[in-house]
Amino acid sequence: MIKWGWAAVLGSSAAMLLPVLPAYATGGSDLAVGARPAVGKVNSVVALEVSIANLGPEQLGTATRVRFDYTAPPGTRFVGGFEDVDCNLREDSTTAECYTVGPWTGVKPDGTPLWRAVQVRIDGPVTGRGSLKVTCSCDPNRANDQVPLLVNDPGPAASSTPLSSPVPTTSAPARSSTQPAASAAPTSAPSSDATPESAPVGPAAPVATGPSADPGLGSASRTLIIIVLVAVLVGLIVLAVAVYLLRRGTEEGS
């Protein structure tokens, strides 16, 4: 009875947890999209490469419908690349809705991406990013279903601009600090060699080389002499005490 009771409890618990389990625990197709950035000039057409992959574990069913939503980056519009897919392109060509049914040719549920290209025309300065999103009821993992579309992406350009300004400011003081140090030695003999830099170099040469080294050596030598004198004085005192005790002992003995 106890074994059957535990079996009933486990069975009911499993029945309650099945609806709560994620879909990928029971199978499904993990769809993922990717994209490569494109660079071009205004009034030119560039190929914007996008990828589609199925990370598995299951292949798409023959009646499975997948939707792709394209949004062009602001300042661009789609002009081609949707011929072999069922797509609805808006009048301004900035967005497109594409649909596929069934498995994709050449795509296996092993994560291998299938790349294709859509043509984008750059009408003016690109002021933002587009996007590509895949939607399917068969896909339980929505974390990799959307990717940004980058055309002349202003992100790296904006980050590299402030990095270039501190470089000369940090190198300028480094050069100014090393040049006076190198010219300090020759300017000690000929004072007329560096006329514009005589103000920082002139006082630094006599103060750093001449007087700053001698006081250090003099203090060390004086300290050593004092230690020697104290040691000699202590030795003399000990010797005098020893002589005094020796004489006193001989006098008392006699």
GROMACS .gro file of N, CA, C and O in nm, residues 18 49 60 78 100 105 184 200 221 227 235 241 254:
model
   52
   18LEU      N    1   0.387   1.904  -1.579
   18LEU     CA    2   0.400   1.901  -1.724
   18LEU      C    3   0.354   2.030  -1.791
   18LEU      O    4   0.422   2.082  -1.881
   49GLU      N    5   2.368   4.155  -4.507
   49GLU     CA    6   2.361   4.010  -4.492
   49GLU      C    7   2.293   3.972  -4.361
   49GLU      O    8   2.327   4.025  -4.255
   60LEU      N    9   1.174   2.183  -3.859
   60LEU     CA   10   1.044   2.247  -3.877
   60LEU      C   11   0.947   2.150  -3.945
   60LEU      O   12   0.984   2.074  -4.035
   78PHE      N   13   1.463   4.941  -4.803
   78PHE     CA   14   1.487   4.817  -4.875
   78PHE      C   15   1.454   4.835  -5.023
   78PHE      O   16   1.352   4.894  -5.059
  100THR      N   17   0.745   3.209  -4.425
  100THR     CA   18   0.787   3.082  -4.483
  100THR      C   19   0.704   2.971  -4.419
  100THR      O   20   0.659   2.984  -4.305
  105THR      N   21   1.522   2.505  -4.699
  105THR     CA   22   1.615   2.427  -4.780
  105THR      C   23   1.758   2.456  -4.736
  105THR      O   24   1.801   2.571  -4.733
  184ALA      N   25   6.902   6.877  -1.926
  184ALA     CA   26   6.959   6.930  -1.803
  184ALA      C   27   7.109   6.913  -1.800
  184ALA      O   28   7.182   6.996  -1.749
  200PRO      N   29   6.287   7.668  -1.691
  200PRO     CA   30   6.268   7.545  -1.614
  200PRO      C   31   6.395   7.467  -1.592
  200PRO      O   32   6.407   7.392  -1.500
  221SER      N   33   7.787   6.064   0.637
  221SER     CA   34   7.921   6.056   0.698
  221SER      C   35   7.920   6.105   0.842
  221SER      O   36   7.986   6.046   0.929
  227ILE      N   37   7.846   5.758   1.530
  227ILE     CA   38   7.836   5.620   1.580
  227ILE      C   39   7.972   5.568   1.624
  227ILE      O   40   7.986   5.503   1.729
  235GLY      N   41   8.359   5.226   2.483
  235GLY     CA   42   8.472   5.136   2.508
  235GLY      C   43   8.568   5.190   2.612
  235GLY      O   44   8.618   5.116   2.698
  241VAL      N   45   8.631   5.146   3.386
  241VAL     CA   46   8.565   5.074   3.496
  241VAL      C   47   8.638   4.945   3.527
  241VAL      O   48   8.658   4.905   3.645
  254SER      N   49   9.586   4.304   4.915
  254SER     CA   50   9.711   4.330   4.983
  254SER      C   51   9.689   4.378   5.127
  254SER      O   52   9.767   4.352   5.217
   0.00000   0.00000   0.00000
